[in-house]
Amino acid sequence: MTEAPPEPSHARGRRPPQGDPVVDRALSLLAAFDAGHRSLTLGELSRRSGIPTSSTLRLAGRLQAWGALERGPDGRFTIGLRLWEVASLAPRAQGLQQVALPFMGDLEEVTRQHVLLAVREGGDALLLERLSAHQAVPVLYRVGGRLPLHSTGVGLVLLAFSDAGFQESMLAQPLMHQPENVAVSPAALRRTLAEVRRDGMATLRRRTPQPLVSVAAPIFDADDRIAAALSVVVPQENAEPRLLGPAVRTAARSISRGLGARRSIGHTGAPAPRT
């Protein structure tokens, strides 16, 4: 009688007995990249992901073959264009950008500064698009980057029109204004959010790294729920919120109509957050 062959350590499609699933480790490699680490050596990729070098090399090779990573002649890894190609199909971004871009272009032409389009992703604002004139002042925001909800114009709009439960969870957290690194007063933030809902827009003034003013307005979807926020960011010396506000609100209202929103979004009476 012959001895049965030994069973494999784990069956195909099942989680290995130890360690994270392969897909989690692959995602950890991708998450090792950020705005300050756009190019990584194998050792850096291993350290930042917490995955042993041998496993990092194997997984990175698989991701490179698929196009999620690229490797230059110097051996350093970068994010591959295949990820951008797949990400561009995200329905929350694709239709919104198509509708919003013409109106963003109009605002950029008028202000000759920055026009931002952002959505809420978890506890942050995610910048989907930014149009910037050549002479626009430097800003901290990049497309694909995350912005704090409580201390940016688009963030305040997204937070103000979110559901009440999410707002309360944010207000219960210790928050700091960025980049000033000043503590946020929950009572003051609550008043600010009420003003944003009342006015249908947010005006935020920032002193560092240079004096700027952001004016933002909400964009609603076909269910009259907050879908995104639109803003202009201009130098403080050129800022006239009383003129910028109506222009931003009008553009946001037009984008909302393009997304199928039915409720009129005017100076007052903007939709309250849903509970």
PDB file of N, CA and C in Angstrom, residues 157 160-162 167 193 196-200 218-221 223-226 256 261-274:
ATOM      1  N   VAL A 157     -17.958  72.126   3.494  1.00  0.00           N
ATOM      2  CA  VAL A 157     -19.207  71.905   2.761  1.00  0.00           C
ATOM      3  C   VAL A 157     -19.606  70.438   2.820  1.00  0.00           C
ATOM      4  N   ALA A 160     -20.763  69.706   6.353  1.00  0.00           N
ATOM      5  CA  ALA A 160     -22.013  70.379   6.729  1.00  0.00           C
ATOM      6  C   ALA A 160     -23.238  69.678   6.163  1.00  0.00           C
ATOM      7  N   PHE A 161     -23.110  69.080   4.978  1.00  0.00           N
ATOM      8  CA  PHE A 161     -24.261  68.450   4.340  1.00  0.00           C
ATOM      9  C   PHE A 161     -24.229  66.928   4.449  1.00  0.00           C
ATOM     10  N   SER A 162     -23.319  66.389   5.256  1.00  0.00           N
ATOM     11  CA  SER A 162     -23.317  64.961   5.547  1.00  0.00           C
ATOM     12  C   SER A 162     -24.430  64.656   6.550  1.00  0.00           C
ATOM     13  N   GLN A 167     -21.586  63.714  11.246  1.00  0.00           N
ATOM     14  CA  GLN A 167     -21.133  64.991  11.800  1.00  0.00           C
ATOM     15  C   GLN A 167     -20.798  64.858  13.282  1.00  0.00           C
ATOM     16  N   LEU A 193     -20.716  74.943  10.684  1.00  0.00           N
ATOM     17  CA  LEU A 193     -21.472  74.022   9.834  1.00  0.00           C
ATOM     18  C   LEU A 193     -22.909  74.493   9.662  1.00  0.00           C
ATOM     19  N   VAL A 196     -22.845  77.260   7.128  1.00  0.00           N
ATOM     20  CA  VAL A 196     -22.649  76.736   5.771  1.00  0.00           C
ATOM     21  C   VAL A 196     -23.976  76.228   5.217  1.00  0.00           C
ATOM     22  N   ARG A 197     -24.748  75.492   6.037  1.00  0.00           N
ATOM     23  CA  ARG A 197     -26.045  74.993   5.573  1.00  0.00           C
ATOM     24  C   ARG A 197     -27.015  76.145   5.309  1.00  0.00           C
ATOM     25  N   ARG A 198     -26.969  77.160   6.157  1.00  0.00           N
ATOM     26  CA  ARG A 198     -27.868  78.310   5.998  1.00  0.00           C
ATOM     27  C   ARG A 198     -27.554  79.091   4.726  1.00  0.00           C
ATOM     28  N   ASP A 199     -26.255  79.327   4.486  1.00  0.00           N
ATOM     29  CA  ASP A 199     -25.847  80.164   3.354  1.00  0.00           C
ATOM     30  C   ASP A 199     -25.699  79.391   2.055  1.00  0.00           C
ATOM     31  N   GLY A 200     -25.572  78.048   2.147  1.00  0.00           N
ATOM     32  CA  GLY A 200     -25.329  77.269   0.941  1.00  0.00           C
ATOM     33  C   GLY A 200     -23.919  77.436   0.421  1.00  0.00           C
ATOM     34  N   PRO A 218     -21.925  73.373  -2.254  1.00  0.00           N
ATOM     35  CA  PRO A 218     -22.242  71.945  -2.394  1.00  0.00           C
ATOM     36  C   PRO A 218     -22.782  71.591  -3.772  1.00  0.00           C
ATOM     37  N   ILE A 219     -22.503  70.362  -4.168  1.00  0.00           N
ATOM     38  CA  ILE A 219     -23.060  69.766  -5.385  1.00  0.00           C
ATOM     39  C   ILE A 219     -23.899  68.575  -4.945  1.00  0.00           C
ATOM     40  N   PHE A 220     -25.137  68.495  -5.434  1.00  0.00           N
ATOM     41  CA  PHE A 220     -26.052  67.426  -5.046  1.00  0.00           C
ATOM     42  C   PHE A 220     -26.319  66.486  -6.216  1.00  0.00           C
ATOM     43  N   ASP A 221     -26.672  65.241  -5.885  1.00  0.00           N
ATOM     44  CA  ASP A 221     -26.928  64.240  -6.924  1.00  0.00           C
ATOM     45  C   ASP A 221     -28.421  64.093  -7.176  1.00  0.00           C
ATOM     46  N   ASP A 223     -30.525  62.131  -6.053  1.00  0.00           N
ATOM     47  CA  ASP A 223     -31.296  61.869  -4.837  1.00  0.00           C
ATOM     48  C   ASP A 223     -31.262  63.049  -3.884  1.00  0.00           C
ATOM     49  N   ASP A 224     -30.760  64.173  -4.365  1.00  0.00           N
ATOM     50  CA  ASP A 224     -30.615  65.380  -3.563  1.00  0.00           C
ATOM     51  C   ASP A 224     -29.734  65.157  -2.336  1.00  0.00           C
ATOM     52  N   ARG A 225     -28.781  64.265  -2.446  1.00  0.00           N
ATOM     53  CA  ARG A 225     -27.777  64.053  -1.412  1.00  0.00           C
ATOM     54  C   ARG A 225     -26.478  64.731  -1.832  1.00  0.00           C
ATOM     55  N   ILE A 226     -25.683  65.120  -0.863  1.00  0.00           N
ATOM     56  CA  ILE A 226     -24.406  65.754  -1.167  1.00  0.00           C
ATOM     57  C   ILE A 226     -23.530  64.787  -1.964  1.00  0.00           C
ATOM     58  N   SER A 256     -25.087  70.378 -10.227  1.00  0.00           N
ATOM     59  CA  SER A 256     -26.110  69.570  -9.567  1.00  0.00           C
ATOM     60  C   SER A 256     -27.238  69.236 -10.530  1.00  0.00           C
ATOM     61  N   ALA A 261     -30.085  66.561  -9.903  1.00  0.00           N
ATOM     62  CA  ALA A 261     -30.665  67.076  -8.670  1.00  0.00           C
ATOM     63  C   ALA A 261     -31.939  67.839  -8.998  1.00  0.00           C
ATOM     64  N   ARG A 262     -32.953  67.656  -8.159  1.00  0.00           N
ATOM     65  CA  ARG A 262     -34.247  68.281  -8.416  1.00  0.00           C
ATOM     66  C   ARG A 262     -34.485  69.516  -7.563  1.00  0.00           C
ATOM     67  N   ARG A 263     -33.913  69.548  -6.375  1.00  0.00           N
ATOM     68  CA  ARG A 263     -34.179  70.640  -5.457  1.00  0.00           C
ATOM     69  C   ARG A 263     -33.365  71.867  -5.835  1.00  0.00           C
ATOM     70  N   SER A 264     -33.990  73.018  -5.777  1.00  0.00           N
ATOM     71  CA  SER A 264     -33.274  74.256  -6.058  1.00  0.00           C
ATOM     72  C   SER A 264     -32.295  74.540  -4.937  1.00  0.00           C
ATOM     73  N   ILE A 265     -31.102  74.959  -5.270  1.00  0.00           N
ATOM     74  CA  ILE A 265     -30.062  75.231  -4.284  1.00  0.00           C
ATOM     75  C   ILE A 265     -29.731  76.714  -4.363  1.00  0.00           C
ATOM     76  N   GLY A 266     -30.337  77.467  -3.542  1.00  0.00           N
ATOM     77  CA  GLY A 266     -30.135  78.903  -3.591  1.00  0.00           C
ATOM     78  C   GLY A 266     -29.345  79.415  -2.411  1.00  0.00           C
ATOM     79  N   HIS A 267     -29.486  80.726  -2.153  1.00  0.00           N
ATOM     80  CA  HIS A 267     -28.726  81.339  -1.060  1.00  0.00           C
ATOM     81  C   HIS A 267     -29.178  80.799   0.285  1.00  0.00           C
ATOM     82  N   THR A 268     -30.490  80.537   0.436  1.00  0.00           N
ATOM     83  CA  THR A 268     -31.028  79.975   1.668  1.00  0.00           C
ATOM     84  C   THR A 268     -31.847  78.754   1.320  1.00  0.00           C
ATOM     85  N   GLY A 269     -32.217  78.008   2.333  1.00  0.00           N
ATOM     86  CA  GLY A 269     -33.065  76.851   2.123  1.00  0.00           C
ATOM     87  C   GLY A 269     -32.371  75.684   1.495  1.00  0.00           C
ATOM     88  N   ALA A 270     -31.029  75.613   1.589  1.00  0.00           N
ATOM     89  CA  ALA A 270     -30.306  74.465   1.043  1.00  0.00           C
ATOM     90  C   ALA A 270     -30.704  73.215   1.804  1.00  0.00           C
ATOM     91  N   PRO A 271     -30.654  72.032   1.172  1.00  0.00           N
ATOM     92  CA  PRO A 271     -31.078  70.809   1.830  1.00  0.00           C
ATOM     93  C   PRO A 271     -30.308  70.562   3.119  1.00  0.00           C
ATOM     94  N   ALA A 272     -31.019  70.217   4.167  1.00  0.00           N
ATOM     95  CA  ALA A 272     -30.389  69.904   5.442  1.00  0.00           C
ATOM     96  C   ALA A 272     -29.824  68.497   5.402  1.00  0.00           C
ATOM     97  N   PRO A 273     -28.836  68.204   6.247  1.00  0.00           N
ATOM     98  CA  PRO A 273     -28.276  66.860   6.263  1.00  0.00           C
ATOM     99  C   PRO A 273     -29.329  65.844   6.647  1.00  0.00           C
ATOM    100  N   ARG A 274     -29.265  64.650   6.042  1.00  0.00           N
ATOM    101  CA  ARG A 274     -30.227  63.615   6.329  1.00  0.00           C
ATOM    102  C   ARG A 274     -29.773  62.794   7.509  1.00  0.00           C
TER     103      ARG A 274
END
